[in-house]
Coordinates of C-alpha atoms in Angstrom, one line a residue:
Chain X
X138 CA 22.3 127.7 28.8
X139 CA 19.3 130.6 28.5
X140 CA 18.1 131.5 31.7
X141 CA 16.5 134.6 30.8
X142 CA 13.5 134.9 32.1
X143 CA 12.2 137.8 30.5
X144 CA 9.2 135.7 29.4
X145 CA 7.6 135.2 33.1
X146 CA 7.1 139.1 32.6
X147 CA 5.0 138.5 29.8
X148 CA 3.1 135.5 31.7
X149 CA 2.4 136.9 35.1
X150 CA -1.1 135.4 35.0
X151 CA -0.4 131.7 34.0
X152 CA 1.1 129.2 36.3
X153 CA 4.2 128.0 36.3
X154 CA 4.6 124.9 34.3
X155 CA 3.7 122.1 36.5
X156 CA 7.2 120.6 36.8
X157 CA 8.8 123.8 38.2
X158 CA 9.2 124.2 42.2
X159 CA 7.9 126.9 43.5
X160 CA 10.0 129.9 44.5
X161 CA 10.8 130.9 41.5
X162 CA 13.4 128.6 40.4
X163 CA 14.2 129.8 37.0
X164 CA 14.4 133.6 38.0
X165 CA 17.1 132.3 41.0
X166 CA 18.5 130.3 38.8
X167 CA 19.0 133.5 36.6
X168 CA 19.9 135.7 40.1
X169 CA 22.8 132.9 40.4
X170 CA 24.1 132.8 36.9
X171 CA 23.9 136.5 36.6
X172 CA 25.9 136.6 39.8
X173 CA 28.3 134.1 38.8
X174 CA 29.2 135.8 35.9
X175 CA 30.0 138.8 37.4
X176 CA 32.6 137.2 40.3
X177 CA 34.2 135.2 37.1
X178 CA 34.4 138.5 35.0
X179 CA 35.6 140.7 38.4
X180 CA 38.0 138.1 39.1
X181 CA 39.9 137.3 35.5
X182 CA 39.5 141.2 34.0
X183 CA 39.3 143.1 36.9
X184 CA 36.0 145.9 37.9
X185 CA 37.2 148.0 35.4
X186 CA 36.7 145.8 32.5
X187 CA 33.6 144.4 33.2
X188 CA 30.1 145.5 32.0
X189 CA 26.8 144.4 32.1
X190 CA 26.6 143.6 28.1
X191 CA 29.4 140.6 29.3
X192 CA 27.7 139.9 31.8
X193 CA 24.9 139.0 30.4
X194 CA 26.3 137.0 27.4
X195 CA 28.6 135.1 29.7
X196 CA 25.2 134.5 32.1
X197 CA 23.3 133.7 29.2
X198 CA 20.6 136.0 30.0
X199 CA 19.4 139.0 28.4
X200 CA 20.7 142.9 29.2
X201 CA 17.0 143.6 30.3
X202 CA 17.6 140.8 33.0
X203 CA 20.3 142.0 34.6
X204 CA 19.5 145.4 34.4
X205 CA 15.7 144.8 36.7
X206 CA 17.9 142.8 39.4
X207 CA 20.8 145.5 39.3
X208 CA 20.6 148.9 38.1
X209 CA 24.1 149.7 37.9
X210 CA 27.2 147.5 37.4
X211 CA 28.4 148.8 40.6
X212 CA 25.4 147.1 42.2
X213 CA 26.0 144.2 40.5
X214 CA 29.5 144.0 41.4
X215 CA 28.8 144.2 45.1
X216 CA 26.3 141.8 45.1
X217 CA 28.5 139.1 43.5
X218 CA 31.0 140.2 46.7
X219 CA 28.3 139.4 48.9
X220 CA 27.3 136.4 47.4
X221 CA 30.7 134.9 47.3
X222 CA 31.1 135.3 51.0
X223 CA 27.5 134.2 51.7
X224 CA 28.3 131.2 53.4
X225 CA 30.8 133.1 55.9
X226 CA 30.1 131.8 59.6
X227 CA 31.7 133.9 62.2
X228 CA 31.4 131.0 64.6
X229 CA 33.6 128.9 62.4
X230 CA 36.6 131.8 63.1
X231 CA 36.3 131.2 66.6
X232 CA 40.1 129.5 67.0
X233 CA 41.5 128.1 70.0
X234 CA 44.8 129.0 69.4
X235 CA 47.3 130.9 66.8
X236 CA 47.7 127.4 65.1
X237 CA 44.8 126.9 64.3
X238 CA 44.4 130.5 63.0
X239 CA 47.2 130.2 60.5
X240 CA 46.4 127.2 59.0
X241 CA 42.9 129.0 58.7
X242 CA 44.1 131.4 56.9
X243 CA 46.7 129.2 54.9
X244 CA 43.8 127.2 53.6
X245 CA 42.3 130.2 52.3
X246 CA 45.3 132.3 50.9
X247 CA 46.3 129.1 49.3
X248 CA 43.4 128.8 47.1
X249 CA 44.7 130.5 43.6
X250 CA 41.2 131.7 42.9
X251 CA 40.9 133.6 46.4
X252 CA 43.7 135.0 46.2
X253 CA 42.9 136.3 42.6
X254 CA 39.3 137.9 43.9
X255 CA 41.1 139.7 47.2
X256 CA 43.6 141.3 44.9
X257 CA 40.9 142.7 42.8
X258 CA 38.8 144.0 45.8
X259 CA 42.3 146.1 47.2
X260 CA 42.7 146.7 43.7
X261 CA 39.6 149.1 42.9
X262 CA 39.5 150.7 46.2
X263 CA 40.5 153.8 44.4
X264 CA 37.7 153.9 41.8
X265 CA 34.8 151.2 43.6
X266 CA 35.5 151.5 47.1
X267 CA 32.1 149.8 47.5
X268 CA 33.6 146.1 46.4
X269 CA 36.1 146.8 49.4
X270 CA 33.5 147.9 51.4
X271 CA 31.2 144.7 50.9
X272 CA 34.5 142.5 51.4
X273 CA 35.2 143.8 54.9
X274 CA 31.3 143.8 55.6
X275 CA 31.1 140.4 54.4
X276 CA 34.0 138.8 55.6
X277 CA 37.0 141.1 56.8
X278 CA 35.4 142.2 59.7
X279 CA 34.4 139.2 61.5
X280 CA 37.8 138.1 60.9
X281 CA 39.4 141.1 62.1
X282 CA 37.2 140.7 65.3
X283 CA 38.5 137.2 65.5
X284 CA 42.2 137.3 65.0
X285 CA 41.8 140.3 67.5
X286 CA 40.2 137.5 70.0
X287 CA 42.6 134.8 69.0
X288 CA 45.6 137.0 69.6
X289 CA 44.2 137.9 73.1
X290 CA 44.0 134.5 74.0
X291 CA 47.8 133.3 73.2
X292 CA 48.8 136.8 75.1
X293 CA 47.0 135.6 78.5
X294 CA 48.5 131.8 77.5
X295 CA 51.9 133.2 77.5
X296 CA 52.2 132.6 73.7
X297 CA 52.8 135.9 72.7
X298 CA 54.6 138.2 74.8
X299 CA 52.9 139.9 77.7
X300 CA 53.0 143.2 76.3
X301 CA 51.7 142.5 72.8
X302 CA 49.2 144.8 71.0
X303 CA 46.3 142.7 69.4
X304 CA 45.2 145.8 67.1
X305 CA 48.6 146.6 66.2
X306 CA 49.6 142.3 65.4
X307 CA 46.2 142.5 63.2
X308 CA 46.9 145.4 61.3
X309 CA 50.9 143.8 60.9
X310 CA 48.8 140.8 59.9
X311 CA 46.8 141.9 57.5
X312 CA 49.5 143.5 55.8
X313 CA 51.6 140.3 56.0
X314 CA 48.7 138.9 54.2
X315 CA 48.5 141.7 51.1
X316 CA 52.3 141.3 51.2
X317 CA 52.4 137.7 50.2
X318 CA 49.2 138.2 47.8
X319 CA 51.7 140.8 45.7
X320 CA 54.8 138.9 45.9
X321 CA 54.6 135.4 46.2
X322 CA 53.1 133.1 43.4
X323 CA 49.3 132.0 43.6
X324 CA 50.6 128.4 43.1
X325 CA 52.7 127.8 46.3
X326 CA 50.0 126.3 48.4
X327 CA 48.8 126.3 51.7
X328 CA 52.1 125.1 53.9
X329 CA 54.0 127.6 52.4
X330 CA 51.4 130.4 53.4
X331 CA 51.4 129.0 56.8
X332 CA 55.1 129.0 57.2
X333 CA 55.0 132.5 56.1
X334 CA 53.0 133.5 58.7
X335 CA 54.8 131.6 61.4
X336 CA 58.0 132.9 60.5
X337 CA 56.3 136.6 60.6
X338 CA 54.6 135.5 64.1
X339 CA 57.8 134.1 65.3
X340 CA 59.5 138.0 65.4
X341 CA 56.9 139.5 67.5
X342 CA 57.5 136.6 70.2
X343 CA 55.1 134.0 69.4
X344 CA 56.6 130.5 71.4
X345 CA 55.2 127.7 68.9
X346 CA 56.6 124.8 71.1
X347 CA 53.8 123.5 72.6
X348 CA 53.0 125.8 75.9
X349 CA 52.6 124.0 79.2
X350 CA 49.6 125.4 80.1
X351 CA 47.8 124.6 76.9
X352 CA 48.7 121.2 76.2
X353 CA 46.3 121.6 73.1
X354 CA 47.7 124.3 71.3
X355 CA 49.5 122.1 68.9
Chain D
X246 CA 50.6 174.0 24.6
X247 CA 51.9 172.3 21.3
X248 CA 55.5 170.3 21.5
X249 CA 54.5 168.2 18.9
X250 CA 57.6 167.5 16.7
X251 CA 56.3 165.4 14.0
X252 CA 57.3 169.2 11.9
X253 CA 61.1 167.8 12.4
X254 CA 60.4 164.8 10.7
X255 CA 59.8 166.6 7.9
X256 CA 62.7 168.6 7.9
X257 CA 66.0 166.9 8.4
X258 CA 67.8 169.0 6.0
X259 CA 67.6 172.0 7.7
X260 CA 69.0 173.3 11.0
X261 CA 67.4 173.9 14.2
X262 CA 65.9 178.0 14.4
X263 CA 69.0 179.9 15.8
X264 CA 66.9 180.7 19.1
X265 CA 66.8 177.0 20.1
X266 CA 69.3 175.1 22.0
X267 CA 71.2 172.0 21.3
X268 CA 70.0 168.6 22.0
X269 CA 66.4 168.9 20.3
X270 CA 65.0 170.7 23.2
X271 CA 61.7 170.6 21.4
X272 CA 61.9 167.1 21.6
X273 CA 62.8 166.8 24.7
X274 CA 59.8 168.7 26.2
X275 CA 57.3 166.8 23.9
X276 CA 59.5 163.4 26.0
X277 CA 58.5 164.8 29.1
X278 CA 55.4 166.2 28.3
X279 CA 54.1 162.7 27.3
X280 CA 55.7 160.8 30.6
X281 CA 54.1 163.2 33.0
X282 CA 50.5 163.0 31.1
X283 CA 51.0 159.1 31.0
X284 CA 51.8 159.3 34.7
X285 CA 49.0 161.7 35.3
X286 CA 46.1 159.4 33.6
X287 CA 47.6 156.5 35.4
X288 CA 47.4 158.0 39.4
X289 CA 44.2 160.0 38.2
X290 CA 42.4 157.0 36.7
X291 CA 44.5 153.9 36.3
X292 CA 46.4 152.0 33.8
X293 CA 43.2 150.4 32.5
X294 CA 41.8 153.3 31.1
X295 CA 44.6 155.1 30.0
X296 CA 44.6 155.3 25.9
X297 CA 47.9 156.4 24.1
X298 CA 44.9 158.6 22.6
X299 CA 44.6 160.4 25.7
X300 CA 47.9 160.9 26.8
X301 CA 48.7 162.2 23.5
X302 CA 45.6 164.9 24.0
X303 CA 47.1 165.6 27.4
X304 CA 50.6 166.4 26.6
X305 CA 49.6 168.6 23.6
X306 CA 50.9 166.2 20.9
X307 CA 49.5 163.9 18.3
X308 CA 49.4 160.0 18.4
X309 CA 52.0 159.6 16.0
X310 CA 54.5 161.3 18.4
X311 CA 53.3 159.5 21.2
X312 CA 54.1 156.3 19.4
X313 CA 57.1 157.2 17.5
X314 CA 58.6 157.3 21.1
X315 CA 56.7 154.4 22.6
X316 CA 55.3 151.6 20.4
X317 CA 52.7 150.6 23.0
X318 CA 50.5 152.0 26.1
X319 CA 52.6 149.6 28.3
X320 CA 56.1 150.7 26.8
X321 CA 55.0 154.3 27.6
X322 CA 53.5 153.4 31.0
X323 CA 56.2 151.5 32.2
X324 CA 59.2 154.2 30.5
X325 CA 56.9 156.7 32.9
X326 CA 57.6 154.7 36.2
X327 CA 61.0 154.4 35.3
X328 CA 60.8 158.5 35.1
X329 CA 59.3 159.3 38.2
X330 CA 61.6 157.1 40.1
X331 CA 64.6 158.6 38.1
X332 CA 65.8 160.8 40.7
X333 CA 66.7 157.8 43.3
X334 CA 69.5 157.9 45.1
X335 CA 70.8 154.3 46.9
X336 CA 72.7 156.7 48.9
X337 CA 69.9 158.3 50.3
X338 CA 68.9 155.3 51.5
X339 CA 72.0 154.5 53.7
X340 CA 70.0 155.2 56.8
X341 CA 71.8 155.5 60.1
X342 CA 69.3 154.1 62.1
X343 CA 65.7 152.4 62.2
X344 CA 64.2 155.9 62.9
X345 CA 65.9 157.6 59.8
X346 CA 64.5 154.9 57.8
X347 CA 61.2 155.4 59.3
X348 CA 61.3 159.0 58.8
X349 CA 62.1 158.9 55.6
X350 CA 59.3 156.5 54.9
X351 CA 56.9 158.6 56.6
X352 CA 58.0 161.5 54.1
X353 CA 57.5 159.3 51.0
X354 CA 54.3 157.6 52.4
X355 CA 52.7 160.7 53.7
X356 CA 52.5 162.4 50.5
X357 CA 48.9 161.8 48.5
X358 CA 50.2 161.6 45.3
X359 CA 53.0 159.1 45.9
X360 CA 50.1 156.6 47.7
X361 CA 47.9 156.7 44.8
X362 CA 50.6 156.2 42.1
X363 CA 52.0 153.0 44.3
X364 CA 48.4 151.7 45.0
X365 CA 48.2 152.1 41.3
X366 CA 51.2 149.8 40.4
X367 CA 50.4 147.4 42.8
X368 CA 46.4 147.2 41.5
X369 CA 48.2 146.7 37.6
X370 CA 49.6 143.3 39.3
X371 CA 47.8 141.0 37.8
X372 CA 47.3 142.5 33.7
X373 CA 50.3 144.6 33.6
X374 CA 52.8 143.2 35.7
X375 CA 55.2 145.2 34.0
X376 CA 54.5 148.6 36.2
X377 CA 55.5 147.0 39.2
X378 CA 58.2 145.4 38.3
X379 CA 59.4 148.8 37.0
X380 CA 59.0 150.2 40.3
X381 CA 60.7 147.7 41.8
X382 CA 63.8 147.9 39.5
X383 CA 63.4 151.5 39.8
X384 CA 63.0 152.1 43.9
X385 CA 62.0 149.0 45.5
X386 CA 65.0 147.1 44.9
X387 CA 67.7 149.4 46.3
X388 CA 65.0 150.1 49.1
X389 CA 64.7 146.4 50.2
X390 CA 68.9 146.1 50.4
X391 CA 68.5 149.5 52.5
X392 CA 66.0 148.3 54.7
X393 CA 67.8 144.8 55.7
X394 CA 70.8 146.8 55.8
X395 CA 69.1 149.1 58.2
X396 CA 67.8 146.6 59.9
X397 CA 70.7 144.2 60.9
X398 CA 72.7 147.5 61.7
X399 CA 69.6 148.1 64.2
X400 CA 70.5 144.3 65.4
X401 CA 73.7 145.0 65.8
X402 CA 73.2 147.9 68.0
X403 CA 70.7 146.6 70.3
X404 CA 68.0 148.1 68.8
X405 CA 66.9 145.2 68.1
X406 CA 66.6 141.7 69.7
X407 CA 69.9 139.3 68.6
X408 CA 67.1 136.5 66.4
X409 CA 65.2 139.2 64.8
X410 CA 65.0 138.1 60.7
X411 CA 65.9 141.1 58.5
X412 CA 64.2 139.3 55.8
X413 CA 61.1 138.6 57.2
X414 CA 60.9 142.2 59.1
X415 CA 61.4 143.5 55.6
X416 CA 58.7 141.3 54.4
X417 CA 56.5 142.7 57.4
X418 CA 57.4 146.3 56.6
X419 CA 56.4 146.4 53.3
X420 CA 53.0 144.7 54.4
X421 CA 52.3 147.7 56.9
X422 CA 53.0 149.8 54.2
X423 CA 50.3 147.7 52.0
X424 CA 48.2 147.7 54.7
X425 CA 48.5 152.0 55.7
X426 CA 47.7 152.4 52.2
X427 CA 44.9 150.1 51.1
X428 CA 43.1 151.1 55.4
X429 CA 44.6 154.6 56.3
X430 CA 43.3 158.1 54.6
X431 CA 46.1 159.5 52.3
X432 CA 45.5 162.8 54.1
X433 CA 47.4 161.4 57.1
X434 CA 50.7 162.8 56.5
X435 CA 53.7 161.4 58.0
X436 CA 53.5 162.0 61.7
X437 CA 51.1 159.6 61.3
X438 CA 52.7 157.2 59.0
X439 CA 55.6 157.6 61.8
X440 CA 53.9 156.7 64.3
X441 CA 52.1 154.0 62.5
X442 CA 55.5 152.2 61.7
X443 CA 57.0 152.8 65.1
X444 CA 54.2 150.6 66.5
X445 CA 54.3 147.6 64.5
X446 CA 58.4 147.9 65.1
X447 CA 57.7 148.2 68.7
X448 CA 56.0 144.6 68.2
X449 CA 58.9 143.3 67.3
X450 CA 60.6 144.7 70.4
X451 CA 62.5 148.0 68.5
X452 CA 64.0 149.7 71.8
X453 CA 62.9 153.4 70.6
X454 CA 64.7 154.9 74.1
X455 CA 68.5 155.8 73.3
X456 CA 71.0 153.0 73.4
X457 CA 74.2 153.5 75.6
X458 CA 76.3 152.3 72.4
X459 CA 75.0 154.1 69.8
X460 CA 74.4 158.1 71.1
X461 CA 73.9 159.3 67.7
X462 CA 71.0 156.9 67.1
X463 CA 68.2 159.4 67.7

C-alpha cells in the first residue's frame, strides 16, 4: 500500500484525477494510515519504542509525510489517542442503573486490544503525560462524570447505601479497573470482568436483587 | 569512582592487598554499585531505555563487569528489584489493626521515590513481565497475606461488617493504590495517602471510632 502523497505537493496546480472524490481522499487516506500505524505501534511496543521512521514504513508513507501532519512523535502519538476515541458519545454513557454500567464497562475491559492500549497510556504517564492527558480528555472524563451520575442514581434508589460517596466509589472504581488490567489475563472476557466488578460493588453495599422501586434495574 | 574488578581476574594467584578486608570487598562494592545505577536508570528513565552500557558508565565499571555478574539487562534489572526489596520483613507487616496497616502504607506510598520505582514495574508489564513479578516475590506477596490477615482480624473485631471479602477488599486496595499513583501528585506525602485510604475503607463501612472490644485498636 503507498499512500504517500508527497506528489500532490509537487502538483498543486493540476486537478485531481477525475475518479478521486473530492476532499482530499488520498491525503486522509494517508492522515488514517499514518494514524493507524501509530495506535498499532503504541499499542504492541509501547511510546517508548516507537518513532516516526516506523511509523512511516508500517503506514507506507514517506518520513516527509508524517513529519508535515505531525511535527513531533509526541504529536503524533496524541493524535492517534484521539482518534481512537473519536467515536466516543457521552450520551451513550448515560446508564440507567449500576447494571447496565458494569456490563458497559465489561464489554470494553474485555476486549484484549483495549485493554493493551489503556495499559500503555498509564504506562508513559511518567515520561508522555500528554497520551494520558488525551485519554482522559477523550474518553476518561465523560466517563468519570457518568459513573459519578450513575452512582448517584442507585444512592437515591436505595441501591447503594445512603451514605455512599460517588467521588470516593469512582476513584475505588477506577482503581478496581487498573487493578484487573495488571493482574488478571487479557483473555478472560467480558462476564468475568463484570463479576469482578460486582463482587467489588457488592462490599461497599450495592443490593443487586432487583430493587422494588426500580423494577427495571435488572 | 572506579570498583571495577576485572584487575582480579587477572590475578588469582596472588592475595588480596593487606589493607583490604575479607570477602572481596572490592567486589562487593562494584555488586552494589551496579544494582543501585541499574535501579537508578530504571526510576529515572525506565526499563526501556536502560543499556547494560549505561549502567556500567554509572556505577564506574566496565561492561564486561556488568555482565560477568549479570548475563542480560533483564537479569540485572530484575537481581536490582530483588535488592531494593531485600530489607523486608513479613513481620513488619503483622499489623495490629486496619489503621497500622494504613499507616504503614501511607509511609511507603508517600515517599516519591518508592511511587515512581512501582509505577515503573507496573509500566514493564507487558515487555518485561519479569520486574513485577520480582516485586511481587519480593514485597507484594507477603504484603497481600498481611493485608487479608489484617483484614479478617479487622472482621473479627467489628471493624468491619461480618460479609466483608478479604480477598476482594485486597483486590480493591491495591486498585486505590494504582489509582493514588497513576491520579495523585507524588508530592502528597502520607497524610494524604492516609486519608486517601481511610475514605475508600470507610466505603466499605470501616468503623474508624474505637471499638469497645478492641481498646488498643487506635
Amino acid at each position: 500500500m503507498k499512500l504517500d502523497d508527497d506528489s500532490e505537493e509537487h502538483t498543486l496546480a493540476t486537478s485531481p484525477p477525475p475518479t478521486r472524490a473530492p476532499g482530499r481522499p488520498r491525503s486522509r487516506e494517508a492522515d488514517e494510515a499514518i494514524l493507524a500505524a501509530a495506535l498499532d505501534l503504541l499499542i504492541e511496543r509501547g511510546a517508548g519504542w516507537a518513532s516516526i521512521e516506523q511509523v512511516a514504513r508500517r503506514a507506507g508513507v514517506t518520513r516527509a509525510t508524517v513529519y508535515r501532519r505531525f511535527p513531533t512523535l509526541t504529536d503524533l502519538l496524541v493524535s492517534a489517542v484521539e482518534w481512537e476515541y473519536r467515536d466516543v458519545d457521552p450520551g451513550s454513557m448515560d446508564w440507567p442503573d449500576i447494571d447496565s454500567m458494569v456490563t458497559a464497562w465489561a464489554g470494553h475491559l474485555g476486549r484484549p486490544r483495549a485493554r493493551k492500549l489503556i495499559r500503555r497510556l498509564y504506562s508513559t504517564v511518567d515520561d508522555l503525560p500528554e497520551l494520558l492527558r488525551a485519554y482522559h480528555q477523550a474518553h476518561g472524563s465523560h466517563r468519570g462524570l457518568a459513573v459519578r451520575t450513575t452512582l448517584e442514581r442507585a444512592r437515591a434508589a436505595g441501591q447503594l447505601p445512603p451514605d455512599s460517596d460517588p467521588e470516593i466509589l469512582q476513584q475505588m472504581l477506577s482503581g478496581a479497573a487498573l487493578q484487573h488490567l495488571a493482574a488478571h489475563p487479557d483473555t478472560t472476557g467480558p462476564e468475568e470482568v463484570r463479576s469482578y466488578f460486582l463482587a467489588i460493588l457488592g462490599q461497599v453495599g450495592l443490593q443487586t436483587s432487583p430493587v422494588p422501586r426500580r423494577s427495571t434495574a435488572r
